[in-house]
JSON list of C-alpha atoms and ligand atoms in Angstrom, two decimals:
[
{"chain": "A", "resi": 917, "resn": "MET", "atom": "CA", "xyz": [27.23, 9.17, 0.94]},
{"chain": "A", "resi": 918, "resn": "LEU", "atom": "CA", "xyz": [26.96, 6.54, -1.60]},
{"chain": "A", "resi": 919, "resn": "LEU", "atom": "CA", "xyz": [28.89, 6.36, -4.87]},
{"chain": "A", "resi": 920, "resn": "GLN", "atom": "CA", "xyz": [26.88, 6.92, -8.01]},
{"chain": "A", "resi": 921, "resn": "SER", "atom": "CA", "xyz": [27.21, 3.22, -8.82]},
{"chain": "A", "resi": 922, "resn": "GLN", "atom": "CA", "xyz": [26.15, 2.06, -5.58]},
{"chain": "A", "resi": 923, "resn": "ALA", "atom": "CA", "xyz": [23.11, 4.38, -5.52]},
{"chain": "A", "resi": 924, "resn": "SER", "atom": "CA", "xyz": [22.16, 2.96, -9.00]},
{"chain": "A", "resi": 925, "resn": "GLN", "atom": "CA", "xyz": [22.43, -0.66, -7.80]},
{"chain": "A", "resi": 926, "resn": "LEU", "atom": "CA", "xyz": [20.36, 0.05, -4.71]},
{"chain": "A", "resi": 927, "resn": "THR", "atom": "CA", "xyz": [17.75, 1.77, -6.89]},
{"chain": "A", "resi": 928, "resn": "GLU", "atom": "CA", "xyz": [17.53, -1.20, -8.92]},
{"chain": "A", "resi": 929, "resn": "LEU", "atom": "CA", "xyz": [17.44, -3.59, -5.97]},
{"chain": "A", "resi": 930, "resn": "LEU", "atom": "CA", "xyz": [14.66, -1.53, -4.25]},
{"chain": "A", "resi": 931, "resn": "GLY", "atom": "CA", "xyz": [12.72, -1.67, -7.58]},
{"chain": "A", "resi": 932, "resn": "LEU", "atom": "CA", "xyz": [10.24, 1.08, -6.89]},
{"chain": "A", "resi": 933, "resn": "PRO", "atom": "CA", "xyz": [8.72, 2.87, -9.86]},
{"chain": "A", "resi": 934, "resn": "GLU", "atom": "CA", "xyz": [9.83, 6.53, -10.30]},
{"chain": "A", "resi": 935, "resn": "ALA", "atom": "CA", "xyz": [12.11, 6.42, -7.22]},
{"chain": "A", "resi": 936, "resn": "LYS", "atom": "CA", "xyz": [15.78, 6.84, -6.83]},
{"chain": "A", "resi": 937, "resn": "VAL", "atom": "CA", "xyz": [17.90, 5.90, -3.98]},
{"chain": "A", "resi": 938, "resn": "GLU", "atom": "CA", "xyz": [20.26, 8.56, -2.83]},
{"chain": "A", "resi": 939, "resn": "ASP", "atom": "CA", "xyz": [21.50, 7.20, 0.51]},
{"chain": "A", "resi": 940, "resn": "MET", "atom": "CA", "xyz": [21.13, 4.18, 2.81]},
{"chain": "A", "resi": 941, "resn": "THR", "atom": "CA", "xyz": [21.80, 3.53, 6.39]},
{"chain": "A", "resi": 942, "resn": "ILE", "atom": "CA", "xyz": [21.51, 0.31, 8.32]},
{"chain": "A", "resi": 943, "resn": "ILE", "atom": "CA", "xyz": [20.94, 0.74, 12.17]},
{"chain": "A", "resi": 944, "resn": "ASP", "atom": "CA", "xyz": [21.43, -2.40, 13.95]},
{"chain": "A", "resi": 945, "resn": "GLY", "atom": "CA", "xyz": [18.31, -3.80, 15.58]},
{"chain": "A", "resi": 946, "resn": "VAL", "atom": "CA", "xyz": [16.24, -0.96, 14.17]},
{"chain": "A", "resi": 947, "resn": "GLY", "atom": "CA", "xyz": [16.13, -1.43, 10.34]},
{"chain": "A", "resi": 948, "resn": "VAL", "atom": "CA", "xyz": [17.38, -0.31, 6.95]},
{"chain": "A", "resi": 949, "resn": "PHE", "atom": "CA", "xyz": [16.84, 3.34, 6.03]},
{"chain": "A", "resi": 950, "resn": "PHE", "atom": "CA", "xyz": [16.82, 4.53, 2.41]},
{"chain": "A", "resi": 951, "resn": "VAL", "atom": "CA", "xyz": [16.68, 8.19, 1.42]},
{"chain": "A", "resi": 952, "resn": "VAL", "atom": "CA", "xyz": [14.56, 8.11, -1.65]},
{"chain": "A", "resi": 953, "resn": "ARG", "atom": "CA", "xyz": [13.78, 10.85, -4.21]},
{"chain": "A", "resi": 954, "resn": "SER", "atom": "CA", "xyz": [11.27, 10.89, -7.00]},
{"chain": "A", "resi": 955, "resn": "THR", "atom": "CA", "xyz": [12.63, 10.79, -10.43]},
{"chain": "A", "resi": 956, "resn": "ARG", "atom": "CA", "xyz": [9.88, 13.27, -11.64]},
{"chain": "A", "resi": 957, "resn": "ARG", "atom": "CA", "xyz": [10.83, 16.93, -11.89]},
{"chain": "A", "resi": 958, "resn": "ASP", "atom": "CA", "xyz": [7.22, 18.00, -11.99]},
{"chain": "A", "resi": 959, "resn": "ALA", "atom": "CA", "xyz": [3.78, 17.00, -10.69]},
{"chain": "A", "resi": 960, "resn": "GLU", "atom": "CA", "xyz": [0.21, 17.34, -11.82]},
{"chain": "A", "resi": 961, "resn": "CYS", "atom": "CA", "xyz": [-2.15, 19.87, -10.06]},
{"chain": "A", "resi": 962, "resn": "PRO", "atom": "CA", "xyz": [-5.16, 17.84, -8.74]},
{"chain": "A", "resi": 963, "resn": "ARG", "atom": "CA", "xyz": [-7.39, 20.84, -9.21]},
{"chain": "A", "resi": 964, "resn": "CYS", "atom": "CA", "xyz": [-6.77, 22.05, -12.71]},
{"chain": "A", "resi": 965, "resn": "GLY", "atom": "CA", "xyz": [-4.58, 19.22, -14.14]},
{"chain": "A", "resi": 966, "resn": "LYS", "atom": "CA", "xyz": [-1.61, 21.56, -15.18]},
{"chain": "A", "resi": 967, "resn": "ARG", "atom": "CA", "xyz": [1.80, 20.24, -14.58]},
{"chain": "A", "resi": 968, "resn": "SER", "atom": "CA", "xyz": [4.09, 22.27, -12.42]},
{"chain": "A", "resi": 969, "resn": "ARG", "atom": "CA", "xyz": [7.88, 22.48, -11.64]},
{"chain": "A", "resi": 970, "resn": "HIS", "atom": "CA", "xyz": [7.61, 25.37, -9.17]},
{"chain": "A", "resi": 971, "resn": "LEU", "atom": "CA", "xyz": [8.84, 23.85, -5.99]},
{"chain": "A", "resi": 972, "resn": "HIS", "atom": "CA", "xyz": [7.02, 25.44, -3.00]},
{"chain": "A", "resi": 973, "resn": "THR", "atom": "CA", "xyz": [8.19, 23.32, -0.01]},
{"chain": "A", "resi": 974, "resn": "ASN", "atom": "CA", "xyz": [10.16, 20.17, 0.65]},
{"chain": "A", "resi": 975, "resn": "ASN", "atom": "CA", "xyz": [8.33, 17.69, 3.14]},
{"chain": "A", "resi": 976, "resn": "GLY", "atom": "CA", "xyz": [10.00, 14.67, 4.51]},
{"chain": "A", "resi": 977, "resn": "TYR", "atom": "CA", "xyz": [8.08, 11.52, 5.33]},
{"chain": "A", "resi": 978, "resn": "ASP", "atom": "CA", "xyz": [9.03, 8.14, 6.63]},
{"chain": "A", "resi": 979, "resn": "ILE", "atom": "CA", "xyz": [7.31, 5.49, 4.57]},
{"chain": "A", "resi": 980, "resn": "GLU", "atom": "CA", "xyz": [7.44, 1.86, 5.65]},
{"chain": "A", "resi": 981, "resn": "ASP", "atom": "CA", "xyz": [8.23, -0.70, 2.95]},
{"chain": "A", "resi": 982, "resn": "LEU", "atom": "CA", "xyz": [8.47, -4.34, 2.65]},
{"chain": "A", "resi": 983, "resn": "PRO", "atom": "CA", "xyz": [10.79, -5.84, 5.36]},
{"chain": "A", "resi": 984, "resn": "TRP", "atom": "CA", "xyz": [14.15, -7.28, 4.06]},
{"chain": "A", "resi": 985, "resn": "ASN", "atom": "CA", "xyz": [15.15, -10.50, 5.85]},
{"chain": "A", "resi": 986, "resn": "ASP", "atom": "CA", "xyz": [13.00, -9.59, 8.99]},
{"chain": "A", "resi": 987, "resn": "GLN", "atom": "CA", "xyz": [14.50, -6.14, 9.13]},
{"chain": "A", "resi": 988, "resn": "SER", "atom": "CA", "xyz": [12.17, -2.97, 8.88]},
{"chain": "A", "resi": 989, "resn": "VAL", "atom": "CA", "xyz": [12.63, -0.99, 5.87]},
{"chain": "A", "resi": 990, "resn": "VAL", "atom": "CA", "xyz": [12.00, 2.76, 5.95]},
{"chain": "A", "resi": 991, "resn": "LEU", "atom": "CA", "xyz": [11.96, 5.07, 3.04]},
{"chain": "A", "resi": 992, "resn": "ARG", "atom": "CA", "xyz": [12.75, 8.67, 3.82]},
{"chain": "A", "resi": 993, "resn": "VAL", "atom": "CA", "xyz": [10.86, 10.37, 1.05]},
{"chain": "A", "resi": 994, "resn": "ASN", "atom": "CA", "xyz": [10.57, 14.05, 0.04]},
{"chain": "A", "resi": 995, "resn": "ARG", "atom": "CA", "xyz": [6.92, 14.47, -0.87]},
{"chain": "A", "resi": 996, "resn": "ARG", "atom": "CA", "xyz": [7.30, 17.92, -2.54]},
{"chain": "A", "resi": 997, "resn": "GLN", "atom": "CA", "xyz": [4.66, 20.67, -2.61]},
{"chain": "A", "resi": 998, "resn": "PHE", "atom": "CA", "xyz": [4.50, 22.54, -5.83]},
{"chain": "A", "resi": 999, "resn": "TRP", "atom": "CA", "xyz": [2.83, 25.91, -6.67]},
{"chain": "A", "resi": 1000, "resn": "CYS", "atom": "CA", "xyz": [0.59, 25.71, -9.74]},
{"chain": "A", "resi": 1001, "resn": "GLU", "atom": "CA", "xyz": [0.66, 28.50, -12.14]},
{"chain": "A", "resi": 1002, "resn": "GLY", "atom": "CA", "xyz": [-2.74, 27.55, -13.58]},
{"chain": "A", "resi": 1003, "resn": "CYS", "atom": "CA", "xyz": [-4.86, 28.00, -10.65]},
{"chain": "A", "resi": 1004, "resn": "GLY", "atom": "CA", "xyz": [-2.45, 29.55, -8.09]},
{"chain": "A", "resi": 1005, "resn": "GLU", "atom": "CA", "xyz": [-2.88, 26.75, -5.54]},
{"chain": "A", "resi": 1006, "resn": "VAL", "atom": "CA", "xyz": [-0.11, 24.88, -3.59]},
{"chain": "A", "resi": 1007, "resn": "PHE", "atom": "CA", "xyz": [-0.39, 21.13, -3.83]},
{"chain": "A", "resi": 1008, "resn": "SER", "atom": "CA", "xyz": [1.47, 17.98, -2.70]},
{"chain": "A", "resi": 1009, "resn": "GLU", "atom": "CA", "xyz": [2.77, 15.62, -5.37]},
{"chain": "A", "resi": 1010, "resn": "GLU", "atom": "CA", "xyz": [1.44, 12.13, -5.63]},
{"chain": "A", "resi": 1011, "resn": "LEU", "atom": "CA", "xyz": [4.04, 9.39, -5.46]},
{"chain": "A", "resi": 1012, "resn": "VAL", "atom": "CA", "xyz": [3.24, 6.33, -7.50]},
{"chain": "A", "resi": 1013, "resn": "PHE", "atom": "CA", "xyz": [4.34, 3.93, -4.97]},
{"chain": "A", "resi": 1014, "resn": "VAL", "atom": "CA", "xyz": [2.46, 5.29, -1.95]},
{"chain": "A", "resi": 1015, "resn": "ASN", "atom": "CA", "xyz": [-1.29, 5.95, -1.65]},
{"chain": "A", "resi": 1016, "resn": "LYS", "atom": "CA", "xyz": [-2.51, 9.46, -0.77]},
{"chain": "A", "resi": 1017, "resn": "ARG", "atom": "CA", "xyz": [-1.99, 10.20, 2.95]},
{"chain": "A", "resi": 1018, "resn": "ARG", "atom": "CA", "xyz": [-0.49, 6.80, 3.79]},
{"chain": "A", "resi": 1019, "resn": "LEU", "atom": "CA", "xyz": [2.80, 6.14, 5.39]},
{"chain": "A", "resi": 1020, "resn": "TYR", "atom": "CA", "xyz": [3.49, 2.76, 3.90]},
{"chain": "A", "resi": 1021, "resn": "THR", "atom": "CA", "xyz": [4.05, 1.58, 0.23]},
{"chain": "A", "resi": 1022, "resn": "LYS", "atom": "CA", "xyz": [1.47, 0.10, -1.81]},
{"chain": "A", "resi": 1023, "resn": "ARG", "atom": "CA", "xyz": [3.31, -3.07, -2.17]},
{"chain": "A", "resi": 1024, "resn": "LEU", "atom": "CA", "xyz": [3.65, -3.43, 1.65]},
{"chain": "A", "resi": 1025, "resn": "ALA", "atom": "CA", "xyz": [-0.18, -2.98, 1.85]},
{"chain": "A", "resi": 1026, "resn": "ASN", "atom": "CA", "xyz": [-0.73, -5.66, -0.73]},
{"chain": "A", "resi": 1027, "resn": "GLN", "atom": "CA", "xyz": [1.42, -8.06, 1.06]},
{"chain": "A", "resi": 1028, "resn": "ILE", "atom": "CA", "xyz": [-0.42, -7.44, 4.37]},
{"chain": "A", "resi": 1029, "resn": "VAL", "atom": "CA", "xyz": [-3.78, -7.82, 2.63]},
{"chain": "A", "resi": 1030, "resn": "GLY", "atom": "CA", "xyz": [-2.65, -11.17, 1.09]},
{"chain": "A", "resi": 1031, "resn": "GLN", "atom": "CA", "xyz": [-1.68, -12.34, 4.78]},
{"chain": "A", "resi": 1032, "resn": "VAL", "atom": "CA", "xyz": [-5.02, -11.21, 6.20]},
{"chain": "A", "resi": 1033, "resn": "LEU", "atom": "CA", "xyz": [-7.01, -13.22, 3.63]},
{"chain": "A", "resi": 1034, "resn": "GLY", "atom": "CA", "xyz": [-5.37, -16.41, 5.03]},
{"chain": "A", "resi": 1035, "resn": "SER", "atom": "CA", "xyz": [-5.47, -15.50, 8.64]},
{"chain": "A", "resi": 1036, "resn": "SER", "atom": "CA", "xyz": [-7.09, -12.71, 10.75]},
{"chain": "A", "resi": 1037, "resn": "ILE", "atom": "CA", "xyz": [-6.53, -9.07, 11.10]},
{"chain": "A", "resi": 1038, "resn": "ARG", "atom": "CA", "xyz": [-5.50, -9.40, 14.74]},
{"chain": "A", "resi": 1039, "resn": "SER", "atom": "CA", "xyz": [-2.87, -12.00, 14.16]},
{"chain": "A", "resi": 1040, "resn": "VAL", "atom": "CA", "xyz": [-1.38, -10.29, 11.23]},
{"chain": "A", "resi": 1041, "resn": "ALA", "atom": "CA", "xyz": [-1.25, -7.01, 13.29]},
{"chain": "A", "resi": 1042, "resn": "ALA", "atom": "CA", "xyz": [0.65, -8.96, 16.00]},
{"chain": "A", "resi": 1043, "resn": "ARG", "atom": "CA", "xyz": [3.10, -10.46, 13.56]},
{"chain": "A", "resi": 1044, "resn": "THR", "atom": "CA", "xyz": [3.73, -7.22, 11.60]},
{"chain": "A", "resi": 1045, "resn": "GLY", "atom": "CA", "xyz": [3.60, -4.54, 14.31]},
{"chain": "A", "resi": 1046, "resn": "MET", "atom": "CA", "xyz": [0.79, -2.76, 12.36]},
{"chain": "A", "resi": 1047, "resn": "SER", "atom": "CA", "xyz": [-2.25, -1.62, 14.07]},
{"chain": "A", "resi": 1048, "resn": "GLU", "atom": "CA", "xyz": [-5.78, -3.33, 13.30]},
{"chain": "A", "resi": 1049, "resn": "GLU", "atom": "CA", "xyz": [-7.01, 0.13, 12.07]},
{"chain": "A", "resi": 1050, "resn": "GLN", "atom": "CA", "xyz": [-4.21, 0.36, 9.66]},
{"chain": "A", "resi": 1051, "resn": "ILE", "atom": "CA", "xyz": [-4.80, -3.05, 8.23]},
{"chain": "A", "resi": 1052, "resn": "GLU", "atom": "CA", "xyz": [-8.51, -2.37, 7.91]},
{"chain": "A", "resi": 1053, "resn": "THR", "atom": "CA", "xyz": [-7.53, 0.79, 5.96]},
{"chain": "A", "resi": 1054, "resn": "MET", "atom": "CA", "xyz": [-5.29, -1.20, 3.76]},
{"chain": "A", "resi": 1055, "resn": "LEU", "atom": "CA", "xyz": [-8.16, -3.62, 2.99]},
{"chain": "A", "resi": 1056, "resn": "LYS", "atom": "CA", "xyz": [-10.39, -0.64, 2.11]},
{"chain": "A", "resi": 1057, "resn": "ASP", "atom": "CA", "xyz": [-7.75, 0.92, -0.14]},
{"chain": "A", "resi": 1058, "resn": "ALA", "atom": "CA", "xyz": [-7.02, -2.36, -1.91]},
{"chain": "A", "resi": 1059, "resn": "GLY", "atom": "CA", "xyz": [-10.61, -2.72, -2.70]},
{"chain": "A", "resi": 1060, "resn": "GLU", "atom": "CA", "xyz": [-11.08, 0.85, -3.91]},
{"chain": "A", "resi": 1061, "resn": "ALA", "atom": "CA", "xyz": [-7.80, 0.66, -6.09]},
{"chain": "A", "resi": 1062, "resn": "TYR", "atom": "CA", "xyz": [-9.03, -2.61, -7.71]},
{"chain": "A", "resi": 1063, "resn": "LEU", "atom": "CA", "xyz": [-12.49, -1.13, -8.63]},
{"chain": "A", "resi": 1064, "resn": "LEU", "atom": "CA", "xyz": [-10.86, 1.92, -10.17]},
{"chain": "A", "resi": 1065, "resn": "GLU", "atom": "CA", "xyz": [-8.13, 0.00, -12.13]},
{"chain": "A", "resi": 1066, "resn": "THR", "atom": "CA", "xyz": [-9.30, -3.21, -13.52]},
{"chain": "A", "resi": 1067, "resn": "PRO", "atom": "CA", "xyz": [-13.01, -3.83, -13.07]},
{"chain": "A", "resi": 1068, "resn": "GLU", "atom": "CA", "xyz": [-13.34, -5.44, -16.55]},
{"chain": "A", "resi": 1069, "resn": "GLY", "atom": "CA", "xyz": [-10.74, -8.06, -15.89]},
{"chain": "A", "resi": 1070, "resn": "LEU", "atom": "CA", "xyz": [-13.03, -9.80, -13.32]},
{"chain": "A", "resi": 1071, "resn": "LYS", "atom": "CA", "xyz": [-14.09, -13.30, -14.16]},
{"chain": "A", "resi": 1072, "resn": "TYR", "atom": "CA", "xyz": [-14.47, -15.28, -10.98]},
{"chain": "A", "resi": 1073, "resn": "LEU", "atom": "CA", "xyz": [-15.77, -13.50, -7.87]},
{"chain": "A", "resi": 1074, "resn": "GLY", "atom": "CA", "xyz": [-15.49, -15.08, -4.54]},
{"chain": "A", "resi": 1075, "resn": "ILE", "atom": "CA", "xyz": [-17.08, -14.00, -1.13]},
{"chain": "A", "resi": 1076, "resn": "ASP", "atom": "CA", "xyz": [-14.66, -14.53, 1.84]},
{"chain": "A", "resi": 1077, "resn": "GLU", "atom": "CA", "xyz": [-14.80, -13.54, 5.50]},
{"chain": "A", "resi": 1078, "resn": "ILE", "atom": "CA", "xyz": [-12.06, -11.88, 7.35]},
{"chain": "A", "resi": 1079, "resn": "ALA", "atom": "CA", "xyz": [-12.04, -12.33, 11.06]},
{"chain": "A", "resi": 1080, "resn": "VAL", "atom": "CA", "xyz": [-10.83, -9.44, 13.17]},
{"chain": "A", "resi": 1081, "resn": "VAL", "atom": "CA", "xyz": [-9.89, -12.27, 15.69]},
{"chain": "A", "resi": 1082, "resn": "LYS", "atom": "CA", "xyz": [-10.09, -15.83, 14.35]},
{"chain": "A", "resi": 1083, "resn": "GLY", "atom": "CA", "xyz": [-13.09, -17.70, 15.91]},
{"chain": "A", "resi": 1084, "resn": "GLN", "atom": "CA", "xyz": [-14.61, -14.70, 17.66]},
{"chain": "A", "resi": 1085, "resn": "GLY", "atom": "CA", "xyz": [-15.92, -11.17, 17.50]},
{"chain": "A", "resi": 1086, "resn": "LYS", "atom": "CA", "xyz": [-16.46, -9.11, 14.37]},
{"chain": "A", "resi": 1087, "resn": "TYR", "atom": "CA", "xyz": [-16.24, -10.31, 10.83]},
{"chain": "A", "resi": 1088, "resn": "TYR", "atom": "CA", "xyz": [-15.79, -8.53, 7.55]},
{"chain": "A", "resi": 1089, "resn": "GLY", "atom": "CA", "xyz": [-17.14, -9.78, 4.28]},
{"chain": "A", "resi": 1090, "resn": "VAL", "atom": "CA", "xyz": [-14.77, -9.39, 1.42]},
{"chain": "A", "resi": 1091, "resn": "LEU", "atom": "CA", "xyz": [-15.32, -9.85, -2.34]},
{"chain": "A", "resi": 1092, "resn": "VAL", "atom": "CA", "xyz": [-12.26, -11.46, -3.81]},
{"chain": "A", "resi": 1093, "resn": "ASN", "atom": "CA", "xyz": [-11.12, -11.83, -7.41]},
{"chain": "A", "resi": 1094, "resn": "LEU", "atom": "CA", "xyz": [-10.51, -15.68, -7.41]},
{"chain": "A", "resi": 1095, "resn": "GLU", "atom": "CA", "xyz": [-7.80, -15.47, -10.16]},
{"chain": "A", "resi": 1096, "resn": "THR", "atom": "CA", "xyz": [-5.71, -12.91, -8.53]},
{"chain": "A", "resi": 1097, "resn": "HIS", "atom": "CA", "xyz": [-6.63, -13.46, -4.84]},
{"chain": "A", "resi": 1098, "resn": "GLN", "atom": "CA", "xyz": [-6.93, -9.64, -4.72]},
{"chain": "A", "resi": 1099, "resn": "PRO", "atom": "CA", "xyz": [-9.82, -8.18, -2.61]},
{"chain": "A", "resi": 1100, "resn": "ILE", "atom": "CA", "xyz": [-12.32, -6.12, -4.56]},
{"chain": "A", "resi": 1101, "resn": "THR", "atom": "CA", "xyz": [-14.17, -4.57, -1.76]},
{"chain": "A", "resi": 1102, "resn": "LEU", "atom": "CA", "xyz": [-14.77, -4.88, 1.96]},
{"chain": "A", "resi": 1103, "resn": "LEU", "atom": "CA", "xyz": [-18.32, -5.39, 3.01]},
{"chain": "A", "resi": 1104, "resn": "PRO", "atom": "CA", "xyz": [-19.72, -3.97, 6.31]},
{"chain": "A", "resi": 1105, "resn": "SER", "atom": "CA", "xyz": [-18.77, -5.89, 9.40]},
{"chain": "A", "resi": 1106, "resn": "ARG", "atom": "CA", "xyz": [-21.34, -8.25, 10.76]},
{"chain": "A", "resi": 1107, "resn": "SER", "atom": "CA", "xyz": [-21.97, -10.86, 13.54]},
{"chain": "A", "resi": 1108, "resn": "PRO", "atom": "CA", "xyz": [-19.90, -13.94, 13.66]},
{"chain": "A", "resi": 1109, "resn": "PRO", "atom": "CA", "xyz": [-21.06, -16.84, 11.42]},
{"chain": "A", "resi": 1110, "resn": "PRO", "atom": "CA", "xyz": [-23.30, -19.49, 13.12]},
{"chain": "A", "resi": 1111, "resn": "ALA", "atom": "CA", "xyz": [-21.40, -22.13, 15.17]},
{"chain": "A", "resi": 1112, "resn": "THR", "atom": "CA", "xyz": [-22.17, -24.78, 12.43]},
{"chain": "A", "resi": 1113, "resn": "ALA", "atom": "CA", "xyz": [-20.23, -22.80, 9.79]},
{"chain": "A", "resi": 1114, "resn": "VAL", "atom": "CA", "xyz": [-17.00, -24.53, 8.93]},
{"chain": "A", "resi": 1115, "resn": "THR", "atom": "CA", "xyz": [-13.85, -22.70, 7.81]},
{"chain": "A", "resi": 1116, "resn": "PRO", "atom": "CA", "xyz": [-11.31, -24.97, 6.04]},
{"chain": "A", "resi": 1117, "resn": "PRO", "atom": "CA", "xyz": [-7.83, -24.20, 7.64]},
{"chain": "A", "resi": 1118, "resn": "SER", "atom": "CA", "xyz": [-6.07, -23.11, 4.51]},
{"chain": "A", "resi": 1119, "resn": "ARG", "atom": "CA", "xyz": [-6.69, -21.37, 1.22]},
{"chain": "A", "resi": 1120, "resn": "PRO", "atom": "CA", "xyz": [-8.65, -21.65, -1.00]},
{"chain": "A", "resi": 1121, "resn": "ARG", "atom": "CA", "xyz": [-11.28, -21.27, 1.64]},
{"chain": "A", "resi": 1122, "resn": "TYR", "atom": "CA", "xyz": [-13.82, -19.09, -0.23]},
{"chain": "A", "resi": 1123, "resn": "ARG", "atom": "CA", "xyz": [-17.27, -19.74, 1.06]},
{"chain": "A", "resi": 1124, "resn": "TYR", "atom": "CA", "xyz": [-18.95, -18.94, -2.21]},
{"chain": "A", "resi": 1125, "resn": "SER", "atom": "CA", "xyz": [-17.85, -18.35, -5.76]},
{"chain": "A", "resi": 1126, "resn": "ILE", "atom": "CA", "xyz": [-19.64, -16.81, -8.63]},
{"chain": "A", "resi": 1127, "resn": "THR", "atom": "CA", "xyz": [-18.58, -17.00, -12.37]},
{"chain": "A", "resi": 1128, "resn": "ILE", "atom": "CA", "xyz": [-19.30, -13.85, -14.20]},
{"chain": "B", "resi": 1019, "resn": "ZN", "atom": "ZN1", "xyz": [-3.73, 24.16, -10.67]}
]
């Protein structure tokens, strides 16, 4: 077990909101494993909105985080279930650093999405070990989160294309905030662009941009 001071330093180093490191193990050739606990003692019931401290079940999950120096980082997280005294239902808590039903942190997803915008889904999948389906889900999540959080901050809108495989096959259209380079939403996949279309090799490579 870590000393209290070591745990505090690692918590600071990891820098995740509402999360506290309780233990850490390094397994050679495999990665760094953190045991992480939420700093919140209660959670809000998604059905009735009442906050509850009545622990029902502890559920351990392994959540992938940003790699450190090419080492995989896994957070062993307890995503607790609480019993709600308002409506009598049992619910799982939300962790601010992970999207619902996902096994990777929001910041890992953001980093992957950033890489895909300058590359293709397949090459990022090969580089990171993520599946293409996981990356497509990350793109959709990023778009939905952006629409929910800051639609009014949008000034410059770009339309870009993400290739599943660069130069061939299926393409996704993606609306991008040109100031932050964050995707806003993923458009349905479509056929490859005509052979005459030119994609400059590096960013910015937005095909169109609109000032709002
Ligand atoms: Zn409730």
